[in-house]
CSV table of C-alpha atoms in Angstrom, one decimal:
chain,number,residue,atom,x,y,z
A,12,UNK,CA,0.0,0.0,0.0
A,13,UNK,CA,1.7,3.3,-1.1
A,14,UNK,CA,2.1,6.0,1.5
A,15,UNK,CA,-0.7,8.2,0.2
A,16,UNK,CA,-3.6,5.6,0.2
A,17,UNK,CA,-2.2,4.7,3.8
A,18,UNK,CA,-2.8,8.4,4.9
A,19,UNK,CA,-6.3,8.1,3.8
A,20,UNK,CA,-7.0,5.2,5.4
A,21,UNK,CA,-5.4,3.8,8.0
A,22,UNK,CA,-6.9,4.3,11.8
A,23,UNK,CA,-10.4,4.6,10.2
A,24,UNK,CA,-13.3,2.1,11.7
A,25,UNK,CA,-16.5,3.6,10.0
A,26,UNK,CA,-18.4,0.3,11.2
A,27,UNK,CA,-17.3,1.1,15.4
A,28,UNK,CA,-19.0,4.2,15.0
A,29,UNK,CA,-21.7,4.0,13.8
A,30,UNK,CA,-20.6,4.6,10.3
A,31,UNK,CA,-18.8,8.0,10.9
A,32,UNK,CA,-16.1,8.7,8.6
A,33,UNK,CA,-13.8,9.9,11.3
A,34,UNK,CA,-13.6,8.3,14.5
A,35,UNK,CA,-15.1,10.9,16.8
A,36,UNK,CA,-13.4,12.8,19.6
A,37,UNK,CA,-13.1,10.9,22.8
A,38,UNK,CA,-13.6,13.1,25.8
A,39,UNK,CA,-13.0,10.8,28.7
A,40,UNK,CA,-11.3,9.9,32.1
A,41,UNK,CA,-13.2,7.2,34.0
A,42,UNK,CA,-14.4,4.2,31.1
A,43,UNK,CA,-16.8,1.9,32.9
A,44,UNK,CA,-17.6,-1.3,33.1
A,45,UNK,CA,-20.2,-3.5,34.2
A,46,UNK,CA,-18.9,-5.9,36.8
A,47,UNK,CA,-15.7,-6.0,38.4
A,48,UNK,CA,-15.0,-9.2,36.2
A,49,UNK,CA,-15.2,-7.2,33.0
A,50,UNK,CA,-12.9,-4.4,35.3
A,51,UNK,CA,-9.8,-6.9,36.3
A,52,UNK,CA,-10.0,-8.5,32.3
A,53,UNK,CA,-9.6,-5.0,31.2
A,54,UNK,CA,-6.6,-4.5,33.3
A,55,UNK,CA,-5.7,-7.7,32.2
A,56,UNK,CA,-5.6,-6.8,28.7
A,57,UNK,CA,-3.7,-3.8,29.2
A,58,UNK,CA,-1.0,-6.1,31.2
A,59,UNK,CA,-0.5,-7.9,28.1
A,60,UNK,CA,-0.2,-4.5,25.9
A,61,UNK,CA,-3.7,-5.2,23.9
A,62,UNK,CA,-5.6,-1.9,22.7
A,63,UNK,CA,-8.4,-1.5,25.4
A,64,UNK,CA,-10.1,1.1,26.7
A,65,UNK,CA,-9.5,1.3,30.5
A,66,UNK,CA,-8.8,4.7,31.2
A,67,UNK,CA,-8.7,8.3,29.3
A,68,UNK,CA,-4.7,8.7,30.0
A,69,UNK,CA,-3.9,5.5,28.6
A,70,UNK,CA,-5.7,5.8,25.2
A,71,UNK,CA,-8.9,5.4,23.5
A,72,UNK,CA,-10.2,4.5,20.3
A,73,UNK,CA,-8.9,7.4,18.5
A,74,UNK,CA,-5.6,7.8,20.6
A,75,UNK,CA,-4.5,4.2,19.4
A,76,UNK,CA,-6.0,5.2,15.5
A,77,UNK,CA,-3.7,8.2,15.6
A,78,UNK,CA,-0.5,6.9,17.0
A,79,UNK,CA,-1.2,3.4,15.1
A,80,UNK,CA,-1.5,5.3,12.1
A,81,UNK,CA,2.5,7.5,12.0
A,82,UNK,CA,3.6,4.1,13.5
A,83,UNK,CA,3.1,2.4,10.7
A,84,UNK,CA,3.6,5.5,8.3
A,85,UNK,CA,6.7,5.5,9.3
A,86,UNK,CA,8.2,2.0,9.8
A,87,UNK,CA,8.0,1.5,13.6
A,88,UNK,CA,6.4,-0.5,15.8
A,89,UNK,CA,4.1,1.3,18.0
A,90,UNK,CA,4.1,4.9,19.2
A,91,UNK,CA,3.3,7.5,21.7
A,92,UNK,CA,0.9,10.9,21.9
A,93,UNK,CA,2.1,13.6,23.8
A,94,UNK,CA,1.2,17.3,24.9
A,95,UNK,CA,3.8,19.2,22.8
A,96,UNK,CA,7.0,18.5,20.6
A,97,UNK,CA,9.4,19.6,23.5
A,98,UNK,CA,7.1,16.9,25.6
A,99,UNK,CA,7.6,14.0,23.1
A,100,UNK,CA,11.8,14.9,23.1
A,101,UNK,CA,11.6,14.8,26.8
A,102,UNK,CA,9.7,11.5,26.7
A,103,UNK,CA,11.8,10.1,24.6
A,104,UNK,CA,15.0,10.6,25.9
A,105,UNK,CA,13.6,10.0,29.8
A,106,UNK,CA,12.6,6.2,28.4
A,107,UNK,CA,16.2,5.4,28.2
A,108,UNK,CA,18.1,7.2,30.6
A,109,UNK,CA,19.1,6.8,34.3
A,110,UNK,CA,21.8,8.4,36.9
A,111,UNK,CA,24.9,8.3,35.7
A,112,UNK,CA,24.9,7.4,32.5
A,113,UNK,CA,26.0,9.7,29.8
A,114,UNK,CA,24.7,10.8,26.7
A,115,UNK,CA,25.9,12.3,23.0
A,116,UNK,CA,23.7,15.2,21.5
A,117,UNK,CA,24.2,16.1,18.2
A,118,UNK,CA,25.3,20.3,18.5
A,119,UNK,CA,22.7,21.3,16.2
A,120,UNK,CA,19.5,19.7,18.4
A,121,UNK,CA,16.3,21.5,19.1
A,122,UNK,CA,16.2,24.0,21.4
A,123,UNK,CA,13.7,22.4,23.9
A,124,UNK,CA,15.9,19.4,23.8
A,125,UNK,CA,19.5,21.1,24.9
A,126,UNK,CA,17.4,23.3,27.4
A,127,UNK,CA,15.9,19.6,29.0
A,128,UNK,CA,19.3,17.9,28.6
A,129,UNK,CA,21.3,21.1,30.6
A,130,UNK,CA,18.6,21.0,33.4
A,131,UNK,CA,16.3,18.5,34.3
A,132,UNK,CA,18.8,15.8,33.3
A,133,UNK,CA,21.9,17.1,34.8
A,134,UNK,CA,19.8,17.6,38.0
A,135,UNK,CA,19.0,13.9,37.5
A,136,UNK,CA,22.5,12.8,37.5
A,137,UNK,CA,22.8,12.2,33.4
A,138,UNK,CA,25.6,13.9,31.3
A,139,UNK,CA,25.3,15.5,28.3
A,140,UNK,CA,28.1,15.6,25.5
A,141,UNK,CA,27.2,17.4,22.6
A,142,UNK,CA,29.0,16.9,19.4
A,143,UNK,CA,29.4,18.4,15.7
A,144,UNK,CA,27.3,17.6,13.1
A,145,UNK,CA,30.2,16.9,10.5
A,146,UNK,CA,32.0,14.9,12.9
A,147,UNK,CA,33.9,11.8,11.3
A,148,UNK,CA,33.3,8.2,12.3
A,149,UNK,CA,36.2,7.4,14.0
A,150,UNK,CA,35.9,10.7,16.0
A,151,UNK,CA,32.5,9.9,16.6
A,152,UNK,CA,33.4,6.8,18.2
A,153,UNK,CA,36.1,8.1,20.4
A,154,UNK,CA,33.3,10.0,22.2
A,155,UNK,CA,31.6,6.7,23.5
A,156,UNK,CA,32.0,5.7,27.1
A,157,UNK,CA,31.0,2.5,28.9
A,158,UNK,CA,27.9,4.5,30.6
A,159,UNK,CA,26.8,6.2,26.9
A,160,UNK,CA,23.7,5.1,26.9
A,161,UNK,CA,21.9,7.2,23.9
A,162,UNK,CA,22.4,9.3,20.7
A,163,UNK,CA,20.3,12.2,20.4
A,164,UNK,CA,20.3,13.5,16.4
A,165,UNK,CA,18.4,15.9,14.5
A,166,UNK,CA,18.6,15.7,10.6
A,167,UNK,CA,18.9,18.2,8.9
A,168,UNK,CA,18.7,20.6,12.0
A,169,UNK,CA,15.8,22.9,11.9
A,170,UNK,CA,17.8,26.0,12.3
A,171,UNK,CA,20.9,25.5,10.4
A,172,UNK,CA,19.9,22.5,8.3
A,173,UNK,CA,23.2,20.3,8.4
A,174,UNK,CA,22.4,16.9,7.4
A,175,UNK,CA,23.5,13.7,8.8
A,176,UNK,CA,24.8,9.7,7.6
A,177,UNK,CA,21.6,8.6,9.9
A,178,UNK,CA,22.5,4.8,9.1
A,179,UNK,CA,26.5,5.8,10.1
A,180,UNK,CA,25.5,6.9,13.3
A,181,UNK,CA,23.5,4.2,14.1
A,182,UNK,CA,26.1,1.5,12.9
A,183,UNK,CA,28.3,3.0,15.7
A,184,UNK,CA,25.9,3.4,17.9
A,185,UNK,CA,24.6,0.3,18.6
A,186,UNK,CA,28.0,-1.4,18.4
A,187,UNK,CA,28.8,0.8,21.5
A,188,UNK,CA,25.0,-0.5,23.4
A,189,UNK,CA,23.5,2.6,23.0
A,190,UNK,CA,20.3,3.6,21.6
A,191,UNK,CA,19.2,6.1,19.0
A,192,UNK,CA,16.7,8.9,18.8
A,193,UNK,CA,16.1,11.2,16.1
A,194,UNK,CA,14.1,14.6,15.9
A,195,UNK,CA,12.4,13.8,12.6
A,196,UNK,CA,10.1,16.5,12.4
A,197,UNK,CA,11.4,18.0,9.4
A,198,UNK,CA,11.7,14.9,7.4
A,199,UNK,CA,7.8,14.2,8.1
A,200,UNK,CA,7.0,10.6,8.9
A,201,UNK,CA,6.4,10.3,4.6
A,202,UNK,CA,9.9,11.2,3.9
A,203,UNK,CA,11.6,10.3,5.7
A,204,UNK,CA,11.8,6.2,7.2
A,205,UNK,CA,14.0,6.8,10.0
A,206,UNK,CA,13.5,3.1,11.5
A,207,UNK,CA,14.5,1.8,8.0
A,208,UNK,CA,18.0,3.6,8.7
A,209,UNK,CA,18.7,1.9,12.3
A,210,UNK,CA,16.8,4.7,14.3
A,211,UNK,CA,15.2,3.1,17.8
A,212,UNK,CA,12.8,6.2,18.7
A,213,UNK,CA,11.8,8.6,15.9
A,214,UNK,CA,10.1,12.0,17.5
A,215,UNK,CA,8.2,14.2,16.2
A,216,UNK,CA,6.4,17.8,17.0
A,217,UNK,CA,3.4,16.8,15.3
A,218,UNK,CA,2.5,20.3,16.3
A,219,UNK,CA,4.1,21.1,12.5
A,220,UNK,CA,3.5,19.3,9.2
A,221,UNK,CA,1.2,16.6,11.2
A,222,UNK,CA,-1.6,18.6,12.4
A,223,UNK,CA,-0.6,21.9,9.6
A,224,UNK,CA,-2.8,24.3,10.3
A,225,UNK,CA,-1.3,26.2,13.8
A,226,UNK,CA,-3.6,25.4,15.9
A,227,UNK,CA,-2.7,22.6,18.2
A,228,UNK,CA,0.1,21.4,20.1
A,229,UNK,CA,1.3,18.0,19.6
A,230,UNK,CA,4.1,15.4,20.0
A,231,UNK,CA,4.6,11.7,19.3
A,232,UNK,CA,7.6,9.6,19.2
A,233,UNK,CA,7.6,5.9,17.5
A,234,UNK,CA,9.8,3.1,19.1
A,235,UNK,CA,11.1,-0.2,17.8
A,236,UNK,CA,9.5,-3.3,19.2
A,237,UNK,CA,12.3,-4.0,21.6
A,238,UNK,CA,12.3,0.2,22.9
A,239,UNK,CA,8.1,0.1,23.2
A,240,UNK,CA,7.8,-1.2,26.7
A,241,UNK,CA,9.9,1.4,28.4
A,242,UNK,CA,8.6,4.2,26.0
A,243,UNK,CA,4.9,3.0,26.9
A,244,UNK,CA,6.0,2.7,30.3
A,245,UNK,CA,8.0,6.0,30.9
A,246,UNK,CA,4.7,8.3,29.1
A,247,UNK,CA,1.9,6.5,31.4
A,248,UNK,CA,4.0,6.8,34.5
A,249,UNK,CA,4.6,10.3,34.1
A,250,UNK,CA,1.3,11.1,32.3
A,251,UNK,CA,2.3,12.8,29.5
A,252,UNK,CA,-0.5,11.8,27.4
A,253,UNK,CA,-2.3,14.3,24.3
A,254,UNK,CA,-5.4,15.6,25.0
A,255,UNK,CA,-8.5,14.6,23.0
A,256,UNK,CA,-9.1,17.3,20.5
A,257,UNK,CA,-5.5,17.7,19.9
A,258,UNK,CA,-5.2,13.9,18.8
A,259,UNK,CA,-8.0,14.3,16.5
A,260,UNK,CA,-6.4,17.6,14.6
A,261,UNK,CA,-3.3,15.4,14.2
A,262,UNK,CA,-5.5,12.9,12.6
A,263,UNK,CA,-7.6,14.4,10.8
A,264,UNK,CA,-3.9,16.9,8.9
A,265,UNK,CA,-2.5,13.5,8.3
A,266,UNK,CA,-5.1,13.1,5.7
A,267,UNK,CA,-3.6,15.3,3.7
A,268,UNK,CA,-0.1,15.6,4.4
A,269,UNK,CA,0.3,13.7,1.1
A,270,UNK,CA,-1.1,16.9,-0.8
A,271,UNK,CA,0.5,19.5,1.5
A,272,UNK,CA,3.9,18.5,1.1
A,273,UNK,CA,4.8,18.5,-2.2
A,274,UNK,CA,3.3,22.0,-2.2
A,275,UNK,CA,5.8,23.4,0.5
A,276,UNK,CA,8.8,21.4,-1.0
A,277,UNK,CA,8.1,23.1,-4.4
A,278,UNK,CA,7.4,26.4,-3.3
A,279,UNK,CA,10.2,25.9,-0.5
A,280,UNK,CA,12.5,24.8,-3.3
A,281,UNK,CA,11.7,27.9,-6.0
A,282,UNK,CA,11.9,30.5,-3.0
A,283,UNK,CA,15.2,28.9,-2.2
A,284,UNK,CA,16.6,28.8,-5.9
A,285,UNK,CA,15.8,32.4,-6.0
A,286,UNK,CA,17.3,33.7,-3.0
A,287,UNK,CA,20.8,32.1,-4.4
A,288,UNK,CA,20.4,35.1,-6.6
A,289,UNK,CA,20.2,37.8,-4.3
A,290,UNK,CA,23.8,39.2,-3.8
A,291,UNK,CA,22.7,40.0,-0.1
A,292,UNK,CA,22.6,36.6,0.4
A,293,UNK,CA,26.2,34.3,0.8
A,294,UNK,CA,24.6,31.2,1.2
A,295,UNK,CA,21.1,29.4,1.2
A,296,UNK,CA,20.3,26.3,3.7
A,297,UNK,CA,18.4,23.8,2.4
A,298,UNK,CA,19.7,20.2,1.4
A,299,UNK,CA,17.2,20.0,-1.5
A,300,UNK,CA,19.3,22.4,-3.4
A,301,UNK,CA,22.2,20.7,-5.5
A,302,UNK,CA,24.3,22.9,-3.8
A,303,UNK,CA,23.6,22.4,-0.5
A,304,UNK,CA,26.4,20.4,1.2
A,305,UNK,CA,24.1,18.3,2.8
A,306,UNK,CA,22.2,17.3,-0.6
A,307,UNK,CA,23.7,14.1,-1.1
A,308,UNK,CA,23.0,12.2,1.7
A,309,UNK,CA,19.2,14.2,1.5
A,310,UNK,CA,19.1,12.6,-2.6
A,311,UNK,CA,19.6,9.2,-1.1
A,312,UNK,CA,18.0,8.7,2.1
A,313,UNK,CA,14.8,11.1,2.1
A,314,UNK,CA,11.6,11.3,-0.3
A,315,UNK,CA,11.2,14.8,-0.3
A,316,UNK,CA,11.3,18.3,1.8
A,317,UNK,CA,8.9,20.0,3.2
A,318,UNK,CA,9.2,24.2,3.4
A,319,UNK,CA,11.7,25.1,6.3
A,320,UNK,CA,14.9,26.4,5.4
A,321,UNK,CA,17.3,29.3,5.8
A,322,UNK,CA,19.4,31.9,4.1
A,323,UNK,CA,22.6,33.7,5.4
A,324,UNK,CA,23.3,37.6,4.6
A,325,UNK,CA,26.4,39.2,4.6
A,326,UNK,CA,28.0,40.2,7.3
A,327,UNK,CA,28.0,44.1,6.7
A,328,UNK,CA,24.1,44.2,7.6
A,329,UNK,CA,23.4,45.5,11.2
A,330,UNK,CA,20.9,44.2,13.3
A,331,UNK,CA,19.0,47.3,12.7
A,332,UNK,CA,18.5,46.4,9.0
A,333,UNK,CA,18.1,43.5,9.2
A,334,UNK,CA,14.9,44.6,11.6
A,335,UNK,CA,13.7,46.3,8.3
A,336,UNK,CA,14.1,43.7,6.3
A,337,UNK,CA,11.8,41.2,8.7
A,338,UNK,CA,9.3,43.7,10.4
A,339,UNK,CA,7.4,45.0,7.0
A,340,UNK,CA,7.5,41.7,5.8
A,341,UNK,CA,3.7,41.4,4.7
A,342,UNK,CA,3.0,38.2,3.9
A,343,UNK,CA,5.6,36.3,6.6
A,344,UNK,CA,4.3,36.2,10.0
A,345,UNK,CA,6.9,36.8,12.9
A,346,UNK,CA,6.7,33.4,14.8
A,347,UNK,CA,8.1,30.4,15.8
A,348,UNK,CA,7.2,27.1,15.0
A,349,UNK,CA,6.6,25.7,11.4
A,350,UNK,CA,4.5,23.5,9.3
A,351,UNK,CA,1.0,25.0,9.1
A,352,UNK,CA,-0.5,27.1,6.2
A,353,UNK,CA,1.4,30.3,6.2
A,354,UNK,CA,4.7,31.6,5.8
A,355,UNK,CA,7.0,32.4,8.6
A,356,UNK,CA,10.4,34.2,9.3
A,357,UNK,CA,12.7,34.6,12.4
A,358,UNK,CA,16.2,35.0,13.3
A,359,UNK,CA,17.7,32.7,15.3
A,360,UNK,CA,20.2,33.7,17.6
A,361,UNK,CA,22.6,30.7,16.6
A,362,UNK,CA,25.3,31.9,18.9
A,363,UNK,CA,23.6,31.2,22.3
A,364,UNK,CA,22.3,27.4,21.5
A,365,UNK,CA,25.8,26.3,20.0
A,366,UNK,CA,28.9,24.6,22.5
A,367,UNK,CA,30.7,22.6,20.0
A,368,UNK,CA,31.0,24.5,16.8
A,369,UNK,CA,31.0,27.6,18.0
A,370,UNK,CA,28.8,30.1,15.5
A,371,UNK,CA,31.2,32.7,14.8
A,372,UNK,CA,32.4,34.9,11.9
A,373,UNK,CA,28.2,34.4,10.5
A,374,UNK,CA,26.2,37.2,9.2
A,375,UNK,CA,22.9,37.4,9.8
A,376,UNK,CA,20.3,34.5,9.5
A,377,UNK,CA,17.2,34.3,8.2
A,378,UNK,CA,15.0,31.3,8.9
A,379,UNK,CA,11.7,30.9,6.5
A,380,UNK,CA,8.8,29.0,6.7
A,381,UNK,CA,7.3,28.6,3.3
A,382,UNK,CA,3.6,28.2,3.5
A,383,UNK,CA,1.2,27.2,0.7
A,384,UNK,CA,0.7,31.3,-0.6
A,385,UNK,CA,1.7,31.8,-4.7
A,386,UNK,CA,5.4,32.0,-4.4
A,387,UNK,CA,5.2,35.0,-7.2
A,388,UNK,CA,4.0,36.8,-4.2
A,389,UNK,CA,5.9,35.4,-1.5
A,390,UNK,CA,9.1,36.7,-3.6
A,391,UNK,CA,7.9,39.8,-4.4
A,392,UNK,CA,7.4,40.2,-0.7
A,393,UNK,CA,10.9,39.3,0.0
A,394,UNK,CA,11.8,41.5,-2.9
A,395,UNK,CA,10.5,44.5,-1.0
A,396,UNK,CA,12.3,43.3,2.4
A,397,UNK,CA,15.8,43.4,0.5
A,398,UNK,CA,15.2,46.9,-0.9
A,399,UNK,CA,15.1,47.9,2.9
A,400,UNK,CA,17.4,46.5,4.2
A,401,UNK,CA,20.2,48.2,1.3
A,402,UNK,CA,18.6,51.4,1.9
A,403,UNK,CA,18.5,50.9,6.3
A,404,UNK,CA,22.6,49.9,5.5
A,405,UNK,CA,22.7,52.9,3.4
């Protein structure tokens, strides 16, 4: 079954429900039963990791459609909701971990992610080491230690868009006994198959391309068979489960991921290919560009891109004109996140989440978000933001 037909149908049960097309929102905590019999063989059924209903944190019918459905999507073997993409990171990582152990971070993680790693973990007694993205194998290996426990990657990274040999790392990885986990939110469970390339918990912010319309937060993360229990485990402990409505706008964008996409990766693409142009501009970040250093490894292992990427200017622009440039944009919101409808811009302030590639001797970066407007417009919009910023630099 191709990926497209599985989006449309997969998690559906039209005959459960009375013939709705969508399984309908589940708003519940207690589920009862009637006798105590019927109570312990629930439980009993749960023991044994079967899909009942027994209790409104641990799932319902359309929890178990929507994590059943990127599970499979994707390559993995079962998966987990949870309140946010910084929630799902957390979760992941926490389902592995313990005092004393240390782990490797890739330098260009998430935000969320090094924030959770440099607090609550080192509070817990877990050490973080983070490492560069174009770091050699043999170097890579060096940085193992009998109590490395995990590898924490992100490819590309969603700021500065390096990509990654996802099947090298893992390779080493488990040859050392540690586990892998992968922010995969840009590649989209549909284009990337991150199990298919060693990969033990695949993450997502399903807050982005999942649900794709800015208006809920979501996370989920996808384990291998043999991670599951403790990922199960771990998220029902600490109850970190998705909240009804949220679950069913991840859903119910999955349906059309398959038609969003390719729109952001070709506008994304042509936005790109025309900001290589602009002499402002010294170099453009996205892997889907021939150019891109990181385009090789994104030709073989992914099936497309979706519309996040950024550009770098020179370094003569000042801070102020570069303030001109974004402000008046008219058609690029000022935000963070990515993945709905619209366009978005921002300028990440790379220096302040780097340790072991220092960002230095950088002008200026842009970050964009390309949404599904006419890219005509889109560039005549960024037309207009280059004309200020010359004339702001004077």
């Amino acid at each position: 079954m191709k990926d497209e037909t599985k989006l449309a149908t997969l998690g559906r049960d039209p005959e459960g429900h009375h013939g709705a097309v969508n399984i309908p929102v589940y708003r519940a905590s207690t589920i009862l039963q009637p006798s105590l019999k019927a109570l312990a063989d629930v439980y009993t059924a749960r023991a044994e990791d079967k899909q009942v209903t027994s209790y409104g944190r641990v799932g319902t019918p359309l929890t178990y459609a929507f994590e059943n459905t990127v599970a499979e999507l994707e390559g993995g073997y079962r998966a987990i909701a949870y309140p946010s993409g910084a929630g799902a990171c957390s979760g992941a990582i926490l389902s592995v971990v313990k005092a004393g152990d240390h782990i490797l971070v890739v330098d260009n993680i998430y935000g969320p992610t090094r924030h959770f790693c440099d607090t609550v973990l080192k509070r817990l007694g877990v050490e973080t080491e983070y490492f560069k993205t174009a770091i050699d194998m043999a170097s890579f290996k060096a940085l193992f230690r009998p109590n490395t426990t995990l590898v924490f990657i992100e490819s590309p990274g969603s700021l500065t868009f390096e990509m990654m040999d996802v099947a090298a790392i893992a390779e080493v990885t488990h040859k050392h006994g540690a586990k892998l986990a992968m922010d995969n939110t840009w590649g989209t469970p549909l284009y990337f198959k991150s199990f298919s390339h060693g990969v033990d918990l695949s993450v997502h912010a399903a807050t982005k391309y999942i649900v794709g319309h800015s208006d809920a937060m979501l996370g989920i993360v996808i384990a291998t068979k043999e991670m599951w229990p403790t990922l199960r485990d771990t998220a029902r402990t600490i109850g970190a489960n998705a909240g009804p409505d949220e679950v069913y706008l991840g859903l119910r964008g999955l349906r059309t991921m398959a038609v969003r996409l390719p729109r952001h990766m070709e506008s994304g693409l042509t936005v790109a290919d025309w900001l290589r142009s602009r002499e402002e501009v010294t170099s453009v970040r996205h892997p889907g560009l021939p150019q891109d250093p990181g385009h090789g490894i994104w030709k073989r292992d992914f099936l497309g891109a979706c519309g996040l990427f950024a550009f770098e200017l020179q370094k003569k622009y000042s801070d102020a004109a570069v303030a001109e440039f974004v402000d008046h944009l008219e058609l690029f919101g000022i935000g963070y996140s990515w993945g709905g409808y619209e366009s978005l811009v921002s300028v990440p302030a790379i220096k302040s989440v780097r340790t072991a590639e220092p960002w230095q001797d950088h002008g200026s970066l842009i970050r964009l978000h390309i949404g599904l407007e006419d890219t005509g417009d889109l560039i005549a919009d960024l037309k207009a933001g280059f004309d200020r910023l010359n004339k702001a630099q004077g």
